[in-house]
Short mmCIF file of C-alpha atoms in Angstrom, two decimals:
data_model
loop_
_atom_site.label_atom_id
_atom_site.label_comp_id
_atom_site.label_asym_id
_atom_site.label_seq_id
_atom_site.Cartn_x
_atom_site.Cartn_y
_atom_site.Cartn_z
CA MET A 1 -37.47 -22.05 -45.95
CA LEU A 2 -36.58 -19.72 -43.09
CA THR A 3 -33.46 -18.57 -44.95
CA ARG A 4 -35.40 -17.79 -48.13
CA TRP A 5 -38.02 -15.88 -46.16
CA LEU A 6 -35.36 -13.80 -44.36
CA THR A 7 -33.66 -13.02 -47.67
CA CYS A 8 -36.88 -11.79 -49.20
CA TRP A 9 -37.72 -9.77 -46.09
CA ALA A 10 -34.27 -8.12 -46.15
CA ALA A 11 -34.66 -7.17 -49.81
CA ALA A 12 -38.03 -5.59 -49.10
CA ALA A 13 -36.61 -3.68 -46.16
CA VAL A 14 -33.84 -2.22 -48.35
CA ALA A 15 -36.38 -1.19 -50.99
CA LEU A 16 -38.53 0.51 -48.34
CA ALA A 17 -35.47 2.33 -46.97
CA LEU A 18 -34.62 3.60 -50.44
CA LEU A 19 -38.19 4.79 -50.95
CA LEU A 20 -38.47 6.56 -47.62
CA GLY A 21 -34.97 7.94 -47.71
CA GLY A 22 -35.24 9.55 -51.09
CA GLY A 23 -33.13 6.93 -52.83
CA ALA A 24 -30.04 7.14 -50.57
CA ALA A 25 -28.22 3.83 -50.22
CA PRO A 26 -27.62 2.60 -46.64
CA THR A 27 -24.07 3.10 -45.35
CA VAL A 28 -21.93 0.18 -44.22
CA ALA A 29 -19.26 0.76 -41.54
CA THR A 30 -15.75 -0.06 -42.71
CA ALA A 31 -12.58 -0.56 -40.70
CA PRO A 32 -10.06 2.29 -40.86
CA SER A 33 -7.09 1.76 -43.09
CA ALA A 34 -4.16 -0.02 -41.48
CA VAL A 35 -0.93 1.96 -41.13
CA ALA A 36 2.69 1.06 -40.61
CA GLY A 37 3.81 1.84 -37.07
CA ALA A 38 6.31 4.70 -36.98
CA PRO A 39 10.00 3.75 -36.56
CA GLY A 40 10.34 6.22 -33.65
CA ILE A 41 8.31 7.19 -30.62
CA GLY A 42 8.63 10.93 -31.29
CA ASP A 43 11.68 12.08 -29.31
CA PRO A 44 13.57 14.67 -31.41
CA TYR A 45 16.86 13.85 -29.67
CA PHE A 46 16.80 10.25 -30.92
CA PRO A 47 14.29 9.95 -33.80
CA LEU A 48 14.60 6.15 -34.09
CA ASP A 49 14.29 5.42 -30.37
CA GLY A 50 11.10 3.62 -29.49
CA ASN A 51 8.32 2.96 -31.97
CA GLY A 52 4.92 4.32 -32.89
CA GLY A 53 1.62 2.44 -32.80
CA ILE A 54 2.48 0.05 -29.96
CA ASP A 55 2.45 -0.07 -26.18
CA VAL A 56 4.60 -2.89 -24.81
CA LEU A 57 3.09 -4.58 -21.76
CA SER A 58 5.86 -7.05 -20.93
CA TYR A 59 9.16 -8.60 -22.00
CA ASP A 60 10.08 -12.23 -21.37
CA VAL A 61 13.77 -12.46 -22.28
CA HIS A 62 15.56 -15.83 -22.68
CA ASP A 63 19.24 -15.29 -23.52
CA GLY A 64 22.18 -17.66 -23.35
CA TYR A 65 25.63 -16.07 -23.15
CA ARG A 66 28.91 -17.67 -24.17
CA PHE A 67 32.05 -16.05 -22.72
CA GLY A 68 34.56 -17.49 -25.19
CA ASP A 69 33.32 -15.62 -28.28
CA ARG A 70 30.86 -13.31 -26.46
CA ARG A 71 27.89 -14.68 -28.34
CA ILE A 72 24.23 -14.39 -27.38
CA ARG A 73 21.65 -16.84 -28.58
CA GLY A 74 18.08 -16.62 -27.42
CA TRP A 75 14.55 -15.44 -27.88
CA THR A 76 12.27 -12.80 -26.40
CA ARG A 77 8.49 -12.77 -26.12
CA VAL A 78 7.20 -9.21 -26.41
CA THR A 79 3.56 -8.72 -25.39
CA LEU A 80 2.18 -5.49 -26.82
CA ARG A 81 -1.05 -3.62 -27.48
CA ALA A 82 -1.68 -1.81 -30.76
CA THR A 83 -2.57 1.86 -30.26
CA GLU A 84 -3.75 2.12 -33.89
CA ARG A 85 -4.71 -0.32 -36.63
CA LEU A 86 -1.35 -1.65 -37.78
CA SER A 87 -0.21 -3.19 -41.03
CA SER A 88 3.28 -3.51 -39.47
CA PHE A 89 5.23 -2.43 -36.40
CA ASP A 90 8.86 -1.92 -35.42
CA LEU A 91 11.07 -2.96 -32.54
CA ASP A 92 14.61 -1.71 -31.87
CA PHE A 93 17.26 -4.42 -32.13
CA LEU A 94 20.82 -4.85 -33.39
CA LEU A 95 21.42 -8.63 -33.42
CA PRO A 96 20.50 -10.76 -36.46
CA VAL A 97 16.99 -12.23 -36.17
CA SER A 98 16.27 -15.78 -37.34
CA SER A 99 12.50 -16.01 -36.82
CA VAL A 100 9.41 -14.11 -35.71
CA ARG A 101 6.14 -15.72 -34.64
CA LEU A 102 2.98 -13.83 -33.68
CA SER A 103 0.13 -15.08 -31.53
CA THR A 104 -2.23 -13.77 -34.24
CA GLY A 105 -0.75 -15.89 -37.03
CA ARG A 106 2.00 -15.77 -39.63
CA ALA A 107 4.32 -12.79 -40.03
CA THR A 108 7.28 -11.69 -42.10
CA PHE A 109 10.15 -9.53 -40.86
CA ALA A 110 13.05 -7.41 -42.09
CA GLN A 111 16.00 -5.51 -40.61
CA PRO A 112 16.47 -2.75 -43.17
CA ASP A 113 18.97 -0.53 -41.39
CA GLY A 114 20.57 -2.59 -38.63
CA HIS A 115 18.49 -0.95 -35.89
CA GLU A 116 14.82 -1.37 -36.84
CA LEU A 117 13.21 -4.80 -36.80
CA VAL A 118 10.09 -4.42 -38.97
CA ILE A 119 7.41 -7.06 -38.34
CA THR A 120 4.52 -7.44 -40.81
CA PRO A 121 1.61 -9.67 -39.74
CA ALA A 122 -0.39 -11.59 -42.32
CA HIS A 123 -3.47 -9.61 -41.27
CA PRO A 124 -3.65 -6.09 -39.73
CA ILE A 125 -3.69 -5.80 -35.96
CA PRO A 126 -6.81 -3.90 -34.80
CA THR A 127 -6.59 -0.88 -32.51
CA GLY A 128 -6.47 -2.16 -28.96
CA GLY A 129 -5.52 -5.65 -30.06
CA THR A 130 -2.99 -7.50 -27.93
CA VAL A 131 -0.27 -9.51 -29.65
CA ARG A 132 2.56 -11.73 -28.41
CA ALA A 133 5.63 -11.67 -30.66
CA ARG A 134 8.31 -14.35 -30.20
CA ILE A 135 11.59 -13.20 -31.74
CA ALA A 136 14.55 -15.59 -32.01
CA TYR A 137 18.08 -14.33 -32.64
CA SER A 138 21.79 -14.92 -32.23
CA GLY A 139 24.89 -12.82 -32.67
CA HIS A 140 27.85 -11.05 -31.12
CA PRO A 141 26.81 -7.85 -29.32
CA ASP A 142 30.42 -6.69 -28.93
CA ARG A 143 30.56 -6.37 -32.74
CA GLN A 144 27.46 -4.20 -32.91
CA GLY A 145 27.44 -0.43 -32.97
CA TRP A 146 24.81 2.21 -33.57
CA GLU A 147 25.04 6.00 -33.81
CA GLY A 148 28.67 5.79 -32.72
CA GLU A 149 27.89 3.71 -29.62
CA HIS A 150 29.62 0.38 -28.94
CA ASN A 151 28.14 -0.50 -25.58
CA TRP A 152 29.05 -4.11 -24.85
CA VAL A 153 31.41 -4.42 -21.85
CA ALA A 154 32.94 -7.87 -21.39
CA ASP A 155 36.09 -9.93 -21.04
CA ASP A 156 36.70 -13.68 -20.92
CA ALA A 157 35.41 -13.95 -17.33
CA GLU A 158 32.62 -11.38 -16.93
CA VAL A 159 30.06 -9.36 -18.83
CA VAL A 160 27.83 -6.45 -17.83
CA ALA A 161 25.06 -5.11 -20.07
CA VAL A 162 24.82 -1.51 -18.91
CA ASN A 163 24.63 1.91 -20.57
CA GLU A 164 22.44 5.00 -21.06
CA PRO A 165 20.45 6.11 -23.00
CA HIS A 166 20.77 2.94 -25.12
CA MET A 167 21.52 -0.62 -24.08
CA ALA A 168 18.55 -2.96 -24.65
CA ALA A 169 19.05 -3.18 -28.42
CA TRP A 170 22.33 -5.06 -27.86
CA TRP A 171 20.63 -8.00 -26.12
CA PHE A 172 16.85 -8.05 -26.58
CA PRO A 173 14.30 -6.51 -29.01
CA SER A 174 12.34 -3.67 -27.45
CA ASP A 175 10.45 -0.41 -27.71
CA ASP A 176 13.60 1.37 -26.61
CA HIS A 177 12.49 4.64 -25.00
CA PRO A 178 11.58 5.53 -21.38
CA LEU A 179 8.11 6.61 -22.52
CA ASP A 180 7.13 2.96 -22.95
CA LYS A 181 7.80 1.17 -19.67
CA ALA A 182 6.92 -2.49 -19.32
CA ARG A 183 7.20 -5.47 -16.99
CA MET A 184 10.41 -7.43 -17.35
CA ASP A 185 11.29 -11.08 -16.81
CA LEU A 186 14.89 -12.07 -17.53
CA HIS A 187 16.07 -15.66 -18.02
CA LEU A 188 19.86 -15.71 -18.49
CA THR A 189 21.80 -18.93 -19.14
CA VAL A 190 25.55 -19.10 -18.46
CA PRO A 191 28.17 -21.81 -17.78
CA ARG A 192 27.35 -23.77 -14.62
CA ALA A 193 30.07 -22.21 -12.43
CA ASP A 194 28.98 -18.64 -13.21
CA ARG A 195 26.26 -16.52 -11.67
CA VAL A 196 23.90 -13.91 -13.11
CA ILE A 197 22.83 -10.72 -11.31
CA ALA A 198 19.97 -8.68 -12.78
CA ASN A 199 16.99 -6.49 -11.87
CA GLY A 200 14.42 -7.19 -9.20
CA ARG A 201 14.03 -10.52 -7.44
CA LEU A 202 15.73 -13.83 -8.11
CA VAL A 203 12.79 -16.21 -8.52
CA GLY A 204 14.44 -19.30 -9.93
CA VAL A 205 17.71 -21.11 -10.62
CA ARG A 206 17.74 -24.14 -12.94
CA ARG A 207 20.85 -26.25 -13.52
CA ASP A 208 20.99 -28.35 -16.65
CA GLY A 209 24.22 -30.20 -17.33
CA ALA A 210 27.00 -27.68 -18.00
CA HIS A 211 24.73 -24.64 -17.76
CA THR A 212 22.66 -22.72 -15.24
CA THR A 213 19.68 -20.48 -15.97
CA TYR A 214 18.85 -17.62 -13.61
CA HIS A 215 15.35 -16.14 -13.66
CA TRP A 216 15.05 -12.56 -12.41
CA SER A 217 11.70 -10.80 -12.21
CA GLY A 218 12.23 -7.07 -12.71
CA GLY A 219 9.53 -5.93 -10.31
CA GLY A 220 7.57 -2.94 -11.58
CA PRO A 221 7.31 -1.09 -14.88
CA MET A 222 10.79 -0.47 -16.30
CA ALA A 223 12.36 1.68 -19.00
CA THR A 224 14.37 -0.57 -21.30
CA TYR A 225 17.75 1.11 -20.72
CA LEU A 226 17.42 0.28 -17.01
CA ALA A 227 17.27 -3.47 -17.63
CA PHE A 228 20.66 -5.09 -17.08
CA PHE A 229 22.51 -8.27 -16.31
CA ALA A 230 26.00 -9.03 -15.04
CA ALA A 231 27.44 -12.53 -15.36
CA GLY A 232 30.57 -14.09 -13.89
CA ARG A 233 31.70 -15.23 -10.47
CA PHE A 234 30.38 -13.08 -7.64
CA GLU A 235 30.37 -12.94 -3.88
CA VAL A 236 26.80 -12.30 -2.79
CA ARG A 237 25.14 -11.01 0.38
CA HIS A 238 21.41 -10.61 0.89
CA GLY A 239 18.91 -9.96 3.64
CA VAL A 240 15.90 -7.91 4.70
CA HIS A 241 16.04 -4.47 6.33
CA ARG A 242 12.81 -3.06 7.80
CA GLY A 243 10.76 -5.21 5.48
CA LEU A 244 12.72 -4.39 2.31
CA PRO A 245 14.76 -7.25 0.77
CA TRP A 246 18.27 -6.36 -0.44
CA TYR A 247 20.79 -8.23 -2.56
CA VAL A 248 24.36 -7.08 -3.30
CA ALA A 249 27.12 -8.72 -5.34
CA VAL A 250 30.85 -8.13 -5.87
CA SER A 251 33.09 -9.75 -8.47
CA ARG A 252 35.37 -12.49 -7.18
CA GLN A 253 37.87 -11.35 -9.82
CA LEU A 254 38.73 -8.32 -7.65
CA PRO A 255 41.71 -8.60 -5.28
CA THR A 256 40.63 -9.74 -1.83
CA ALA A 257 41.26 -6.43 -0.06
CA ARG A 258 39.42 -4.45 -2.74
CA ARG A 259 36.53 -6.91 -2.75
CA ARG A 260 36.10 -6.64 1.01
CA ALA A 261 36.17 -2.83 0.89
CA VAL A 262 33.59 -2.74 -1.92
CA LEU A 263 31.35 -5.22 -0.14
CA HIS A 264 31.55 -3.14 3.05
CA GLY A 265 30.36 -0.14 1.04
CA LEU A 266 27.51 -1.99 -0.66
CA LEU A 267 26.26 -3.23 2.71
CA GLN A 268 25.34 0.40 3.49
CA THR A 269 22.64 0.22 0.80
CA PRO A 270 19.70 -0.52 3.15
CA HIS A 271 20.70 2.36 5.45
CA ILE A 272 20.96 4.82 2.55
CA VAL A 273 17.63 3.70 1.11
CA GLY A 274 16.04 4.21 4.53
CA TRP A 275 17.41 7.76 4.66
CA LEU A 276 16.11 8.50 1.17
CA GLN A 277 12.66 7.19 2.10
CA ARG A 278 12.42 9.74 4.88
CA HIS A 279 12.90 12.52 2.31
CA LEU A 280 11.25 11.11 -0.80
CA GLY A 281 8.52 8.78 0.37
CA PRO A 282 8.19 5.00 0.08
CA TYR A 283 10.81 3.13 -1.92
CA PRO A 284 9.23 2.49 -5.35
CA PHE A 285 10.20 -1.17 -5.79
CA ALA A 286 10.10 -4.50 -3.97
CA GLU A 287 13.87 -5.03 -3.64
CA THR A 288 17.11 -3.02 -3.60
CA GLY A 289 20.83 -3.69 -3.81
CA GLY A 290 23.92 -3.04 -5.91
CA VAL A 291 26.57 -4.70 -8.09
CA VAL A 292 30.29 -4.17 -8.70
CA THR A 293 32.00 -6.14 -11.46
CA GLU A 294 35.71 -6.35 -12.23
CA LEU A 295 34.91 -4.54 -15.47
CA ASN A 296 35.00 -0.77 -15.36
CA PRO A 297 32.64 0.88 -17.87
CA GLY A 298 33.78 4.26 -16.52
CA PHE A 299 30.49 5.22 -14.88
CA SER A 300 27.86 4.02 -12.46
CA LEU A 301 24.21 3.60 -13.50
CA GLU A 302 20.84 3.49 -11.78
CA THR A 303 19.88 0.09 -13.19
CA GLN A 304 16.46 -0.49 -11.68
CA THR A 305 16.41 -1.89 -8.11
CA ARG A 306 20.15 -2.71 -8.24
CA PRO A 307 22.57 0.04 -9.36
CA THR A 308 25.81 -0.96 -11.04
CA TYR A 309 28.95 0.76 -9.78
CA PRO A 310 32.55 1.05 -10.98
CA LEU A 311 35.45 -0.39 -8.97
CA ASP A 312 34.95 1.90 -5.97
CA VAL A 313 31.83 2.75 -4.01
CA PHE A 314 31.39 5.57 -1.53
CA ALA A 315 28.45 7.16 0.24
CA THR A 316 27.60 10.09 -2.06
CA LEU A 317 27.92 7.94 -5.19
CA MET A 318 25.54 5.42 -3.69
CA VAL A 319 23.16 8.18 -2.61
CA HIS A 320 23.16 9.45 -6.21
CA GLU A 321 22.35 6.09 -7.83
CA LEU A 322 19.86 5.03 -5.17
CA ALA A 323 18.10 8.42 -5.41
CA HIS A 324 17.64 7.62 -9.09
CA GLN A 325 15.31 4.80 -8.05
CA TRP A 326 12.84 7.63 -7.43
CA PHE A 327 14.18 10.15 -9.97
CA GLY A 328 14.66 8.36 -13.27
CA ASP A 329 13.46 4.83 -12.54
CA SER A 330 10.08 5.42 -10.90
CA VAL A 331 9.54 8.97 -12.23
CA SER A 332 11.08 8.63 -15.70
CA VAL A 333 11.71 11.31 -18.29
CA HIS A 334 8.97 11.83 -20.84
CA HIS A 335 11.58 12.84 -23.42
CA TRP A 336 15.36 12.93 -23.08
CA ARG A 337 15.47 16.73 -23.03
CA ASP A 338 14.24 16.49 -19.41
CA ILE A 339 17.34 14.59 -18.26
CA TRP A 340 18.02 17.16 -15.52
CA LEU A 341 14.97 15.75 -13.70
CA ASN A 342 17.10 12.63 -13.25
CA GLU A 343 20.62 13.93 -12.83
CA GLY A 344 20.00 17.28 -11.15
CA PHE A 345 17.72 15.69 -8.59
CA ALA A 346 20.10 12.83 -7.78
CA THR A 347 22.98 15.32 -7.44
CA PHE A 348 20.86 17.47 -5.12
CA MET A 349 20.27 14.44 -2.90
CA GLU A 350 24.06 14.07 -2.62
CA ALA A 351 24.22 17.64 -1.31
CA LEU A 352 21.34 16.97 1.10
CA TRP A 353 23.12 13.85 2.39
CA THR A 354 26.28 15.89 2.97
CA GLU A 355 24.33 18.58 4.83
CA SER A 356 22.48 15.97 6.90
CA HIS A 357 25.71 14.23 7.91
CA GLY A 358 27.63 17.20 9.26
CA GLY A 359 29.11 18.51 5.99
CA VAL A 360 28.69 21.75 4.08
CA SER A 361 25.14 23.14 4.14
CA ILE A 362 23.24 23.35 0.86
CA ARG A 363 22.92 27.10 1.24
CA ARG A 364 26.66 27.51 1.61
CA TRP A 365 27.33 25.15 -1.31
CA LEU A 366 24.91 27.15 -3.47
CA HIS A 367 26.55 30.50 -2.71
CA GLU A 368 30.14 29.25 -2.91
CA THR A 369 29.56 27.53 -6.23
CA TYR A 370 27.82 30.61 -7.60
CA ALA A 371 30.71 32.83 -6.50
CA ALA A 372 33.32 30.49 -7.96
CA ASN A 373 31.71 30.52 -11.42
CA PRO A 374 31.47 34.02 -12.91
CA ASP A 375 29.38 34.67 -15.98
CA GLY A 376 30.93 33.08 -19.04
CA THR A 377 32.20 29.93 -17.35
CA GLU A 378 31.08 26.51 -18.57
CA LEU A 379 28.46 26.09 -15.85
CA TRP A 380 26.28 28.79 -17.40
CA LYS A 381 26.69 27.99 -21.10
CA LEU A 382 24.21 25.12 -21.37
CA ARG A 383 20.43 25.41 -21.47
CA ILE A 384 19.56 22.84 -18.83
CA SER A 385 15.92 22.31 -19.82
CA ASP A 386 16.99 21.44 -23.39
CA PRO A 387 20.70 20.56 -23.45
CA GLY A 388 20.73 18.70 -26.77
CA PRO A 389 21.46 15.02 -27.41
CA GLY A 390 25.23 15.53 -27.35
CA HIS A 391 25.17 17.12 -23.87
CA LEU A 392 22.84 14.87 -21.86
CA PHE A 393 25.56 13.98 -19.38
CA ASP A 394 27.53 17.22 -19.26
CA GLN A 395 28.58 18.25 -15.78
CA ALA A 396 26.38 21.35 -16.03
CA VAL A 397 23.25 19.17 -16.29
CA TYR A 398 24.15 17.57 -12.97
CA GLU A 399 25.54 20.56 -11.11
CA ARG A 400 23.41 23.44 -12.41
CA GLY A 401 20.34 21.21 -12.18
CA ALA A 402 21.12 20.57 -8.51
CA LEU A 403 21.89 24.26 -7.91
CA ALA A 404 18.49 25.12 -9.39
CA LEU A 405 16.85 22.90 -6.79
CA ALA A 406 18.99 24.44 -4.04
CA ALA A 407 17.87 27.93 -5.14
CA LEU A 408 14.26 26.76 -5.28
CA ARG A 409 14.60 25.39 -1.74
CA GLU A 410 15.87 28.78 -0.52
CA ARG A 411 13.02 30.57 -2.25
CA MET A 412 10.21 28.22 -1.15
CA GLY A 413 11.55 27.48 2.32
CA HIS A 414 12.70 24.07 3.49
CA PRO A 415 9.31 22.64 4.61
CA ALA A 416 7.50 23.61 1.39
CA PHE A 417 10.36 22.27 -0.74
CA ALA A 418 10.31 18.97 1.16
CA ARG A 419 6.55 18.71 0.43
CA LEU A 420 7.30 19.40 -3.23
CA LEU A 421 9.75 16.50 -3.54
CA ARG A 422 7.42 14.05 -1.85
CA ALA A 423 4.43 15.21 -3.91
CA TRP A 424 6.47 14.84 -7.12
CA THR A 425 7.53 11.26 -6.40
CA ARG A 426 4.02 10.35 -5.24
CA GLN A 427 2.04 11.88 -8.11
CA HIS A 428 4.32 10.52 -10.85
CA ARG A 429 5.18 7.17 -9.26
CA HIS A 430 5.92 4.60 -12.00
CA GLY A 431 5.10 7.26 -14.56
CA HIS A 432 6.81 10.14 -16.31
CA GLY A 433 7.71 13.73 -15.59
CA THR A 434 8.50 16.88 -17.54
CA THR A 435 10.11 20.15 -16.57
CA ALA A 436 6.80 21.91 -17.18
CA ALA A 437 4.98 19.50 -14.85
CA PHE A 438 7.54 19.99 -12.08
CA GLU A 439 7.34 23.77 -12.39
CA ALA A 440 3.53 23.61 -12.31
CA LEU A 441 3.63 21.56 -9.10
CA ALA A 442 6.07 24.00 -7.47
CA VAL A 443 3.83 26.92 -8.47
CA GLN A 444 0.79 25.09 -7.10
CA ILE A 445 2.51 24.73 -3.72
CA HIS A 446 4.18 28.16 -3.54
CA GLY A 447 2.65 30.49 -6.12
CA PRO A 448 3.33 31.93 -9.62
CA GLY A 449 6.23 34.07 -8.40
CA LEU A 450 8.54 31.07 -8.96
CA ARG A 451 8.36 31.19 -12.75
CA PRO A 452 11.24 33.69 -13.22
CA LEU A 453 13.48 31.47 -11.06
CA PHE A 454 12.83 28.49 -13.33
CA ARG A 455 13.58 30.65 -16.40
CA ALA A 456 16.86 31.90 -14.95
CA TRP A 457 18.21 28.54 -13.82
CA LEU A 458 16.90 26.21 -16.52
CA ASP A 459 15.69 27.93 -19.69
CA VAL A 460 18.40 30.45 -20.56
CA THR A 461 22.15 30.49 -20.75
CA GLY A 462 24.04 32.92 -18.55
CA ARG A 463 24.42 33.32 -14.83
CA PRO A 464 21.25 33.91 -12.76
CA ALA A 465 21.00 37.25 -10.99
CA ASP A 466 22.39 37.49 -7.47
CA SER A 467 18.95 38.16 -6.05
CA ALA A 468 16.40 36.75 -3.67
CA ALA A 469 14.02 36.26 -6.60
CA ASP A 470 16.49 33.76 -8.09
CA GLY A 471 17.03 32.04 -4.73
CA LEU A 472 20.39 33.69 -3.95
#
């Protein structure tokens, strides 16, 4: 009876609304149409890097690695939030996928071009909705290439997953762009006699028959290219220096004399981090360290909390990679065009270390380098604030970027410039930076007269004027 009465009452209410409203039918709110998430995050340098419509909150990676045929088999749980109503979304991944399960229900998937993993849920994901996707896979990362990159570095005894700007897609599905940082937990399973070194803190070791699983917690939001692991047989040292835990590892495959020399170098890590803290503010993460494998990828990299180095380590190289923990890892690029904010800044910290330890002053280095490179030489041919995707790691990005900071230091004065660096790392901690934002902060501290200096050093090709206005 109550139901019938309510039905009649509702019908009467609609009739009254039509009468009073001049016959207009009441409107009913409808959900917006669902859209397919874009296959890229919007970086013109790498249009398929990252993905639209999602914000990844965390990765829980479970990979087993087999040295004999260099095969990975595993699964990753990606927890993400939809930033729009999604009929499907993409992740970046190169290995063949065998299954996808969503916390919201059934889903289908496809890998149409070898790089994009397209996941289609049975029902659209609402804006703001949180979803956990469990992706299972297996394959041989050393057989995978993309855009001319073949990034897997391994032999029969060791492996190291390390590269820039792309690496994650070779070993776990991800939103592969620095703009989408996320928490990272890595569970890596290897033969029992081997060890795994990765980002952050070692929180668990589980031995099961012929295998051992190492659980590393990345510690802090992380860009996907900064996630890494090295597996093999390592000599390890660890401790705590002024409250900061450190953990370093060197391959046992290296000759004894070389291994001892490398280990001696890595043990300087806590001291170098302490020096950097005095200039840049608190260390951004909960642990530090470094790794040297017997493999030589031909470069070092600022893998978060624990840089990976080639076969030799020395003070300025370590200063460079550890400075990246602030410039690149904590304050990450918004888009790859701003790479000088990583490399120029880390190179400048090398020069500051040299000056602080009895070497050439930054002012002298600035003037001597300027004098040694007349207009028309390679140093002045690249637009540093927008070098192009094929020139991200050109020497000019490193050197001219650092020279720009040296000139800015001369123009602002040393105390004001020191405040600028500390304000930059503080205001953008665990976030992102752009060239425009850095210039705006410098202008805020010093005044608008700095804008021509930024134009001369970063935005145009050609040699800056030999003038006080340009910091010379």
